[in-house]
C-alpha positions in Angstrom: 90.6 119.7 169.9 91.0 122.6 172.3 92.8 125.7 171.8 95.6 124.7 174.1 95.8 121.5 172.2 96.1 123.2 168.8 98.9 125.5 169.6 100.8 122.3 171.4 100.2 120.2 168.3 103.3 120.3 165.9 101.8 118.1 163.0 101.5 121.0 160.6 105.2 121.5 159.1 104.7 125.2 158.7 103.6 125.6 162.2 106.4 123.6 163.7 109.0 125.2 161.7 107.7 128.6 162.9 107.5 127.7 166.5 111.0 126.1 166.4 112.6 129.3 165.1 110.6 131.4 167.5 111.7 129.5 170.5 115.4 129.8 169.0 115.4 133.4 168.2 112.9 135.0 170.5 113.1 132.8 173.6 116.8 132.3 173.2 116.5 128.5 173.9 119.5 126.3 173.0 119.6 124.7 169.6 120.0 121.3 171.3 116.9 121.7 173.2 115.0 123.1 170.3 115.8 120.5 168.0 114.9 117.8 170.7 111.6 119.3 171.3 110.3 119.7 167.8 111.7 116.6 166.4 114.6 117.9 164.3 118.3 116.8 164.3 120.8 119.2 165.4 122.4 119.5 161.9 119.0 119.7 160.1 117.8 122.6 162.6 121.1 124.6 162.0 120.4 124.2 158.2 116.9 125.5 159.0 118.1 128.7 160.7 120.5 129.4 158.0 118.1 129.1 155.2 115.6 131.3 157.2 118.3 134.1 157.5 118.8 133.7 153.8 115.2 133.9 153.1 114.7 137.1 155.0 116.7 138.9 152.4 114.5 138.2 149.6 111.0 137.8 150.9 108.8 138.4 153.9 108.1 136.3 156.9 104.5 136.0 155.9 105.5 134.3 152.8 107.6 131.8 154.5 104.8 130.7 156.9 101.5 132.1 156.2 101.2 131.6 152.4 97.5 132.3 150.8 96.4 129.3 148.7 93.7 129.7 146.1 91.4 127.0 145.5 90.3 125.7 142.1 92.3 125.9 138.7 95.6 127.9 138.6 95.0 131.3 136.9 96.9 130.8 133.7 97.0 134.4 132.6 95.7 137.3 134.6 95.4 139.9 131.7 93.2 137.5 129.7 95.5 137.8 126.6 95.5 134.0 126.4 91.8 133.7 126.5 91.3 136.3 124.0 93.5 134.5 121.7 91.8 131.3 122.0 88.5 132.8 121.6 89.6 134.6 118.3 91.2 131.4 117.0 87.9 129.3 117.5 86.0 132.1 115.8 88.2 131.4 112.8 87.4 127.9 113.1 90.6 126.4 114.4 90.5 123.2 116.2 91.6 122.5 119.9 94.9 120.8 118.3 95.5 124.0 116.4 95.0 126.2 119.2 97.2 124.3 121.6 99.9 124.3 119.0 99.6 128.0 118.4 99.7 128.6 122.1 102.5 126.5 123.0 104.7 128.2 120.3 104.3 131.3 122.3 105.5 129.9 125.6 101.7 129.4 127.0 101.7 126.0 129.0 98.2 125.1 128.4 96.0 121.7 128.1 93.4 120.6 125.7 91.1 120.3 128.6 91.8 124.1 129.5 90.8 125.1 125.8 87.7 122.9 125.9 86.6 124.3 129.3 87.0 127.9 128.3 85.2 127.4 124.9 82.4 125.6 126.7 82.1 128.4 129.3 81.9 131.1 126.5 79.2 129.3 124.6 80.9 127.7 121.7 79.5 124.5 120.1 81.5 121.5 119.2 83.5 122.3 115.9 82.4 120.1 113.1 84.5 117.9 111.1 86.2 119.9 108.4 87.1 119.1 105.1 90.7 119.7 103.4 89.4 122.4 101.5 87.9 124.2 104.5 91.3 123.8 106.3 93.1 125.1 103.4 91.1 128.3 103.4 91.4 129.0 107.2 92.1 132.7 108.1 95.7 132.6 109.2 96.1 133.8 112.8 97.5 137.2 113.3 100.4 136.0 115.5 104.0 136.1 114.7 105.8 132.8 114.9 108.8 132.6 117.1 112.4 132.8 115.6 113.8 129.2 114.9 116.9 128.5 117.1 118.7 125.5 118.2 117.4 123.9 121.6 119.6 122.6 124.3 116.9 119.7 125.3 116.4 121.1 128.7 113.5 119.8 130.6 110.2 121.2 129.4 106.7 120.4 129.0 104.6 121.0 125.8 101.7 119.6 123.6 102.4 118.7 120.0 100.4 117.1 117.2 103.8 115.8 115.5 105.5 113.7 118.3 105.1 110.7 115.9 108.1 112.2 114.0 110.4 111.5 116.8 110.1 107.8 115.9 112.1 108.4 112.8 115.3 109.9 114.7 116.4 106.4 116.0 116.4 105.2 112.3 118.3 108.4 111.3 120.9 107.6 113.9 121.0 103.9 113.3 122.0 104.2 109.6 124.1 107.2 110.0 122.0 109.4 107.9 122.6 112.4 110.1 126.4 111.9 109.4 125.8 111.8 105.6 123.9 115.0 106.0 126.5 116.7 108.0 129.3 115.5 105.5 127.2 116.6 102.4 127.7 120.0 100.6 124.2 121.4 101.3 124.4 125.1 102.4 124.0 126.2 106.0 123.3 129.6 107.7 124.5 131.3 110.8 121.5 130.6 112.6 120.9 127.1 111.4 123.3 124.5 110.8 123.2 121.9 107.9 121.6 119.0 109.8 118.8 121.1 111.2 118.3 122.7 107.9 117.7 119.3 106.2 115.6 117.7 108.9 113.4 120.8 108.7 112.4 119.8 104.9 112.3 116.3 106.2 109.7 117.1 109.0 107.4 118.6 106.6 107.7 115.6 104.1 107.3 113.1 106.9 104.4 114.8 108.4 102.2 114.9 105.1 102.2 118.7 105.2 100.7 120.5 102.1 102.9 123.3 101.6 100.2 125.5 100.2 98.0 125.4 103.4 98.1 126.7 107.0 101.8 127.7 106.9 101.7 129.3 110.3 100.5 126.1 112.0 103.2 123.9 111.2 105.9 126.5 111.8 104.6 126.9 115.3 104.5 123.3 116.3 107.0 122.4 118.9 107.3 118.6 118.0 108.2 119.3 114.6 110.7 121.9 115.5 112.3 119.3 118.1 112.5 116.8 115.4 115.0 119.3 113.7 116.7 120.2 116.8 115.0 123.6 116.7 112.3 125.2 119.1 109.9 125.7 115.9 110.6 125.2 112.2 111.7 128.0 110.0 108.9 130.0 108.2 108.1 129.4 104.7 110.2 132.2 103.1 113.2 130.3 104.9 112.4 127.1 102.9 112.3 129.0 99.6 115.5 130.8 99.9 117.3 127.8 101.3 116.3 125.7 98.4 117.6 128.3 95.8 121.0 127.9 97.2 121.0 124.1 96.5 122.4 123.0 93.3 122.2 119.8 91.1 125.7 118.6 92.0 124.8 118.9 95.5 121.8 116.6 95.1 123.7 114.1 92.9 126.5 113.9 95.6 123.9 113.2 98.5 122.1 110.6 96.4 125.4 108.8 95.8 126.3 108.9 99.4 122.8 107.4 100.3 123.2 104.9 97.4 126.5 103.5 99.1 124.6 103.3 102.5 121.7 101.2 101.0 124.4 98.9 99.4 126.4 98.6 102.6 123.1 97.8 104.6 122.0 95.3 102.1 118.8 96.9 101.1 119.3 96.9 97.3 118.8 93.5 95.5 120.2 92.6 92.0 117.1 94.1 90.5 116.2 97.9 89.8 112.8 99.0 88.5 113.1 102.3 86.6 110.0 104.5 85.6 109.4 108.1 84.7 106.9 110.3 86.4 105.2 113.4 85.7 105.6 116.6 87.8 103.1 119.4 86.6 104.2 122.9 86.8 101.4 125.7 86.9 103.6 128.8 86.4 105.2 130.1 83.3 105.4 127.0 81.4 107.2 128.3 78.1 110.4 126.5 78.9 108.6 123.2 79.6 107.8 120.3 77.3 104.7 118.5 77.3 104.5 115.1 79.1 101.8 112.5 79.7 100.4 112.8 83.2 98.7 109.3 84.2 97.4 111.1 87.2 95.2 113.6 85.0 95.2 111.5 82.0 96.4 114.0 79.6 99.4 115.7 78.3 100.6 119.0 80.0 103.6 121.2 80.6 105.6 119.5 83.2 109.0 118.3 84.3 109.8 114.7 83.6 111.6 112.8 86.4 113.0 109.2 86.6 112.9 107.1 89.7 114.8 103.9 90.5 112.9 101.5 92.8 114.2 98.3 94.4 111.3 95.8 94.5 112.4 93.7 97.4 113.0 96.7 99.9 110.9 99.4 98.4 113.8 101.8 98.5 114.0 104.4 96.1 117.7 104.6 94.9 117.8 107.5 92.4 116.0 110.2 91.2 116.5 113.0 88.4 114.4 115.7 87.2 116.5 116.8 84.4 115.1 114.6 81.7 114.2 116.0 78.2 112.7 114.2 75.3 116.0 114.3 73.3 117.7 112.5 76.2 115.2 110.3 77.9 116.5 107.2 75.8 119.7 107.7 77.4 118.6 107.7 81.1 119.1 104.1 81.5 122.6 104.5 80.8 123.0 107.6 83.1 121.5 105.4 86.0 123.9 102.6 85.2 126.9 105.1 85.5 125.5 106.4 88.6 125.1 102.9 90.1 128.8 102.1 89.4 130.2 105.4 90.2 132.0 104.3 93.3 134.4 101.4 92.7 134.5 100.6 96.4 130.9 99.7 96.5 129.9 96.1 96.4 127.6 96.1 93.2 125.0 93.9 92.9 123.0 95.1 90.0 122.1 92.3 87.3 118.6 93.2 86.2 116.9 96.4 84.9 113.1 96.4 84.7 111.4 99.2 82.8 108.6 100.3 80.4 108.3 100.0 76.5 109.1 103.6 76.0 112.0 104.0 78.5 114.6 103.5 76.0 115.3 102.4 72.6 116.7 99.1 71.1 120.0 100.6 70.4 120.4 101.2 74.3 119.2 97.8 74.9 122.2 96.3 72.8 124.5 98.5 74.9 123.1 96.9 78.3 123.6 93.6 76.7 127.3 94.5 76.1 127.7 95.5 79.5 126.3 92.3 80.8 123.3 93.7 82.3 120.1 91.7 82.1 117.0 93.7 81.3 113.2 93.1 81.3 111.0 95.5 79.2 107.8 95.4 77.0 107.9 95.5 73.3 105.8 98.0 71.4 102.7 96.2 70.0 102.2 97.1 66.2 99.1 95.8 64.3 100.8 93.0 62.6 102.4 91.7 65.9 99.1 91.7 67.7 97.4 90.0 64.8 100.0 87.2 64.7 99.6 86.6 68.3 95.9 86.5 68.2 96.2 83.8 65.5 98.6 81.5 67.4 97.0 77.9 67.8 96.0 77.2 71.2 98.3 74.3 71.6 101.3 76.4 71.2 100.6 78.4 74.3 101.4 77.6 77.8 99.2 78.2 80.8 101.0 79.7 84.1 99.8 81.4 87.2 101.4 84.7 88.4 101.0 87.1 91.5 98.2 89.7 91.4 97.0 92.3 93.9 95.8 91.4 97.2 98.2 88.1 97.5 95.9 86.7 94.8 97.1 84.7 91.8 96.0 84.9 88.1 96.0 82.3 85.3 97.4 83.7 82.1 98.6 82.1 78.6 102.1 82.5 77.4 104.0 81.9 74.1 107.7 82.1 73.9 110.0 82.7 71.0 113.3 84.2 69.8 113.4 87.1 67.4 115.6 89.6 65.9 115.2 93.3 66.7 116.4 96.1 64.3 118.9 98.2 66.2 119.3 95.6 68.9 120.5 92.4 67.1 123.3 94.0 65.0 126.5 93.8 66.9 129.7 95.8 65.9 131.7 92.7 64.9 128.8 91.8 62.3 127.2 89.1 64.3 123.4 88.7 64.8 121.9 88.3 68.2 118.5 87.4 69.0 116.3 88.4 71.9 114.0 86.3 74.2 110.2 87.3 73.6 107.2 86.2 75.6 103.8 87.1 74.6 101.1 87.2 77.3 97.3 86.9 76.8 94.5 86.3 79.2 95.6 89.1 81.7 92.8 91.2 81.4 93.8 93.6 78.9 92.5 94.0 75.2 95.9 93.8 73.6 98.5 91.1 74.4 101.4 92.0 76.5 105.0 91.3 74.8 107.9 90.9 77.3 111.5 91.0 75.8 114.6 90.2 77.7 118.3 89.1 77.2 118.1 86.5 80.0 117.8 83.0 78.5 118.4 81.2 81.9 115.3 82.1 83.9 112.1 80.0 83.1 109.0 81.7 81.7 107.2 81.7 84.9 110.1 83.5 86.7 110.4 86.0 83.8 106.7 87.0 84.0 106.6 87.0 87.8 109.7 89.2 87.9 108.0 91.8 85.4 104.6 91.4 87.2 106.2 93.0 90.2 106.9 96.2 88.3 103.2 96.6 87.7 102.8 96.6 91.4 105.8 99.0 91.7 104.0 101.5 89.4 101.2 101.8 91.7 103.6 102.1 94.8 105.5 105.0 93.0 102.1 106.8 92.4 101.1 106.6 95.9 104.3 107.9 97.1 104.1 110.9 94.7 100.7 111.8 96.0 101.7 111.3 99.4 104.8 113.8 99.3 102.8 116.1 97.0 105.3 116.0 94.4 102.4 116.6 91.8 101.4 119.7 93.7 104.3 121.8 93.6 102.4 125.2 93.1 102.5 126.9 96.6 103.6 129.9 98.4 106.6 128.0 99.5 108.6 127.8 96.2 110.9 124.8 96.5 113.3 123.9 93.6 111.9 120.7 92.0 115.2 118.7 91.8 115.9 119.3 95.6 112.3 118.7 96.6 112.5 115.3 94.7 115.7 114.1 96.6 113.9 115.3 100.2 110.8 113.1 98.9 113.1 110.2 98.1 115.0 110.3 101.7 111.4 110.7 103.3 110.1 107.6 101.4 113.0 105.6 102.4 112.7 106.6 106.0 109.1 105.1 105.8 110.4 102.1 104.2 113.0 101.5 107.0 110.4 102.1 109.6 108.0 99.5 107.9 110.7 96.9 107.6 110.8 96.9 111.5 107.1 96.3 111.6 105.9 92.7 111.2 102.8 92.2 109.1 102.9 95.8 108.1 105.9 96.1 105.8 103.7 95.8 102.7 101.8 99.1 103.6 102.0 102.3 101.7 103.6 105.4 103.1 100.4 107.1 103.7 98.8 104.1 105.4 102.0 103.8 107.8 101.5 107.5 108.6 97.7 107.2 109.5 98.3 103.9 111.5 101.4 104.8 113.5 102.9 108.3 113.0 99.7 110.5 113.3 98.2 108.7 116.3 100.2 110.7 118.9 98.2 113.9 118.3 97.0 115.1 121.8 99.6 113.7 124.2 101.8 116.0 126.4 105.4 115.2 126.0 107.9 115.6 128.8 111.1 116.3 127.1 114.4 116.1 129.2 117.9 115.6 128.8 117.6 111.8 128.4 116.2 112.7 124.9 119.5 113.3 123.7 120.5 109.9 123.6 117.0 108.1 123.0 115.7 110.3 120.1 118.0 112.9 118.9 121.0 112.6 116.4 122.7 115.6 118.0 125.3 113.9 120.5 
């Protein structure tokens, strides 16, 4: 190309714009001639001249036509503050994910690649796999988290390690849980409304956050904040102060609303499994009673809580931490009052299944008077065990029942009808018997003795119905470990009864999520979290206004 051809060529957009405007303003050519010569329509050329006059008021001519472009990566931070922060965090053994999370919370838009290239250039080796104890003992970053505030879901771009939490928002909206929260009596603050407050607690529960480790990390994550409708989650001190404003009546009222919802959605069957669980306490325990902890195989100062679990859907329907030794026998009747509190609900409860020490024989008689069927285990005395062991082999019946891993086990059963002191005596003087089924060959040293007031179901059905409770005990233990109910000692002090309600709601959201997953509905909460929720860790999420209708319950 010759010099004359270069200046006559108008392929370059900026050069063509410059030549057209010069011909119009300097050479005083007509707009019709200029637009025809340089390939503009007349209206677009007039718009070009208008924008040119407007641009001259705010910038220089050189910025319009002769911009200087820099090759290579865009400079993120000229002052070097960001690079210094990244290097300082790596020296404290923070991972790429942690560093990007902290940077995004302070309005730095960086990628994992930028962090990797910077650390590689500075000579840092690959961070080895860290154990949970090492993560717990990380030196907190000397960075003040952003103040939590409501967001408008404007279009923005950020990285998060908690994008999987957004999968729960459609479930919250579908079942109207957001409406129940807004209509509840839970407190709210001037800065954070009721719904974002409760969702902030849920964000920690659903994401398996151990409250006593690395508080500054989860309160900087933009994805967790977005789940609650905030820029970031509040700091740990806010969680403590909020929970202390929650009363027992607020929790019971909210559980009743959830109970009506589960009934309406058909998620509660005619059977409910009741069980006690121990929540240890490591502070001043002078006001607490000793309770047996199966997790630690010893009795220790703790709070005794009761849970009601549906064996079909896995929904936990009821929870209460206000159980003492002198009233634990009456818990079964309290749950019955809770279940039937709302007369407008379509009650389906027919069976209660619980352990031998859950209540006494007198309360079993009260359940029978209320036409509630029960299944429980009779306490095994020396004489009873000796009598069962001496039964002739021909008097027993062999059946097969479900076991773990979709397997079946062969056991021997013996059925009889007996009289129990405290149960058999009716107020009118009549004597009633109870159905007793003795089980041997189940792998235990002592036989198991099932007692029930159901005379209609077959022996196989009775045994299978109670065998499902043995599986439920393991399930409840897994949920408690996942939601850290047995690890309440932390810098974030949460009232135990409120913490239990939030754990129940988080568990039920996992169950609702699992029910929509074919072939995965049997998985525990921790397995669902690891397989589906924690997978989206290093993706950049483009958040726009369409999220209001797709993800968020705020609309």
